[in-house]
mmCIF file of C-alpha atoms in Angstrom:
data_model
loop_
_atom_site.group_PDB
_atom_site.id
_atom_site.type_symbol
_atom_site.label_atom_id
_atom_site.label_comp_id
_atom_site.label_asym_id
_atom_site.label_seq_id
_atom_site.Cartn_x
_atom_site.Cartn_y
_atom_site.Cartn_z
ATOM 1 C CA GLU A 1 129.474 123.280 116.484
ATOM 2 C CA ALA A 2 127.661 122.580 119.769
ATOM 3 C CA LYS A 3 128.870 119.633 121.783
ATOM 4 C CA ILE A 4 126.577 117.496 123.906
ATOM 5 C CA GLY A 5 127.589 117.609 127.544
ATOM 6 C CA ILE A 6 129.132 121.078 127.337
ATOM 7 C CA GLY A 7 127.375 123.925 129.175
ATOM 8 C CA TYR A 8 124.052 123.702 130.980
ATOM 9 C CA GLN A 9 121.418 121.204 129.892
ATOM 10 C CA LEU A 10 117.903 120.695 131.262
ATOM 11 C CA GLU A 11 116.105 117.371 130.769
ATOM 12 C CA VAL A 12 112.394 117.517 131.562
ATOM 13 C CA ASN A 13 110.445 114.255 132.025
ATOM 14 C CA THR A 14 113.582 112.136 131.995
ATOM 15 C CA GLN A 15 114.095 108.654 133.438
ATOM 16 C CA GLY A 16 110.638 107.325 132.697
ATOM 17 C CA ARG A 17 109.005 110.737 133.202
ATOM 18 C CA THR A 18 109.899 110.688 136.900
ATOM 19 C CA LYS A 19 112.513 113.460 137.136
ATOM 20 C CA THR A 20 113.736 116.739 135.742
ATOM 21 C CA VAL A 21 117.516 117.099 135.809
ATOM 22 C CA LEU A 22 119.960 119.987 135.324
ATOM 23 C CA PHE A 23 123.396 119.052 134.010
ATOM 24 C CA ARG A 24 126.558 121.167 134.062
ATOM 25 C CA ASN A 25 129.122 119.986 131.503
ATOM 26 C CA GLY A 26 127.453 116.570 131.442
ATOM 27 C CA VAL A 27 127.362 116.134 135.242
ATOM 28 C CA GLU A 28 124.047 116.090 137.111
ATOM 29 C CA VAL A 29 123.991 119.064 139.520
ATOM 30 C CA ALA A 30 120.309 119.418 140.453
ATOM 31 C CA THR A 31 117.292 117.119 140.338
ATOM 32 C CA VAL A 32 113.608 117.393 141.114
ATOM 33 C CA LEU A 33 111.293 114.403 141.340
ATOM 34 C CA GLN A 34 108.036 114.788 139.448
ATOM 35 C CA ASP A 35 104.927 114.149 141.509
ATOM 36 C CA GLY A 36 101.256 114.944 140.942
ATOM 37 C CA ALA A 37 101.882 118.629 141.705
ATOM 38 C CA PHE A 38 104.632 118.995 139.067
ATOM 39 C CA PRO A 39 103.630 121.707 136.536
ATOM 40 C CA ILE A 40 103.673 119.332 133.508
ATOM 41 C CA ARG A 41 102.364 115.756 133.568
ATOM 42 C CA TYR A 42 102.347 112.898 131.089
ATOM 43 C CA VAL A 43 98.831 111.586 130.448
ATOM 44 C CA GLY A 44 99.345 109.670 127.181
ATOM 45 C CA GLY A 45 97.252 109.669 124.034
ATOM 46 C CA HIS A 46 97.400 112.027 121.055
ATOM 47 C CA ALA A 47 98.258 115.060 123.234
ATOM 48 C CA PRO A 48 100.414 113.299 125.813
ATOM 49 C CA TYR A 49 101.161 116.179 128.208
ATOM 50 C CA THR A 50 98.998 118.390 130.367
ATOM 51 C CA PRO A 51 98.718 121.273 130.244
ATOM 52 C CA ARG A 52 98.830 121.198 126.476
ATOM 53 C CA ARG A 53 100.731 124.484 126.220
ATOM 54 C CA THR A 54 103.759 124.669 128.458
ATOM 55 C CA LEU A 55 106.365 127.381 128.933
ATOM 56 C CA ILE A 56 109.755 125.955 129.918
ATOM 57 C CA ALA A 57 112.548 128.398 130.776
ATOM 58 C CA LEU A 58 116.208 127.910 131.685
ATOM 59 C CA MET A 59 117.804 131.139 132.883
ATOM 60 C CA LYS A 60 121.275 132.105 134.082
ATOM 61 C CA GLN A 61 122.082 135.347 135.873
ATOM 62 C CA LYS A 62 125.584 135.625 137.252
ATOM 63 C CA GLY A 63 126.091 132.332 139.108
ATOM 64 C CA VAL A 64 122.441 131.329 139.523
ATOM 65 C CA VAL A 65 120.823 128.920 137.068
ATOM 66 C CA ARG A 66 117.042 128.579 137.364
ATOM 67 C CA ALA A 67 114.549 126.369 135.587
ATOM 68 C CA THR A 68 110.862 127.224 135.534
ATOM 69 C CA ILE A 69 107.841 125.490 134.046
ATOM 70 C CA ASN A 70 104.692 127.547 133.555
ATOM 71 C CA GLY A 71 106.106 130.211 135.881
ATOM 72 C CA LYS A 72 106.859 127.804 138.751
ATOM 73 C CA GLU A 73 110.523 127.527 139.730
ATOM 74 C CA ILE A 74 111.430 123.836 139.745
ATOM 75 C CA ILE A 75 115.233 123.996 139.982
ATOM 76 C CA ARG A 76 117.622 126.605 141.375
ATOM 77 C CA PHE A 77 121.365 125.931 141.196
ATOM 78 C CA GLU A 78 124.016 128.310 142.510
ATOM 79 C CA ASP A 79 127.110 127.580 140.442
ATOM 80 C CA PRO A 80 130.340 128.439 142.302
ATOM 81 C CA GLU A 81 132.147 128.601 138.935
ATOM 82 C CA PRO A 82 129.550 129.864 136.416
ATOM 83 C CA LEU A 83 130.059 128.748 132.842
ATOM 84 C CA PRO A 84 130.070 131.302 130.031
ATOM 85 C CA VAL A 85 126.925 130.927 127.944
ATOM 86 C CA ASP A 86 126.966 131.980 124.306
ATOM 87 C CA ARG A 87 124.857 129.287 122.593
ATOM 88 C CA ILE A 88 121.475 127.757 123.144
ATOM 89 C CA GLY A 89 119.763 124.700 121.782
ATOM 90 C CA VAL A 90 116.291 123.224 121.913
ATOM 91 C CA GLY A 91 115.555 119.622 121.173
ATOM 92 C CA GLY A 92 113.572 116.580 122.009
ATOM 93 C CA TYR A 93 114.107 112.860 121.644
ATOM 94 C CA ARG A 94 111.003 110.705 121.198
ATOM 95 C CA THR A 95 108.977 113.421 122.946
ATOM 96 C CA ARG A 96 105.859 113.557 120.738
ATOM 97 C CA ILE A 97 105.935 117.318 121.403
ATOM 98 C CA ASN A 98 105.899 120.201 118.934
ATOM 99 C CA PHE A 99 108.176 123.131 119.769
ATOM 100 C CA SER A 100 106.834 126.567 118.924
ATOM 101 C CA GLU A 101 107.155 130.177 120.003
ATOM 102 C CA ILE A 102 110.792 129.797 121.043
ATOM 103 C CA VAL A 103 112.121 133.020 122.561
ATOM 104 C CA VAL A 104 115.714 133.853 123.458
ATOM 105 C CA ARG A 105 116.178 136.790 125.826
ATOM 106 C CA GLU A 106 119.435 138.397 126.789
ATOM 107 C CA PHE A 107 119.663 139.778 130.302
ATOM 108 C CA PRO A 108 121.657 142.955 130.959
ATOM 109 C CA ALA A 109 125.421 142.412 131.028
ATOM 110 C CA GLU A 110 126.727 140.875 134.230
ATOM 111 C CA GLU A 111 128.956 143.123 136.268
#
């Protein structure tokens, strides 16, 4: 059973849609403020985010954890003690977003 606060967690549009935050075992390790140039923006209404289709990725290779939105790197964290990753989860809380086309890719084994 997955436990909240264990592993890496990415929160997009958190804290009043002002920040995106990467957590490591429940501790904030990297933050980016969302300005007008951020690759996803809240505009309200029936389709509250623009662009309407957004690709969000959280990737770990060796000790580097990267978050990208629509191909633009928004967070890069070099973890001095990388966590083992063997589970993933996708979720949203009061997001008014539909999740679709979820893809899990495994990178070649780390040496």
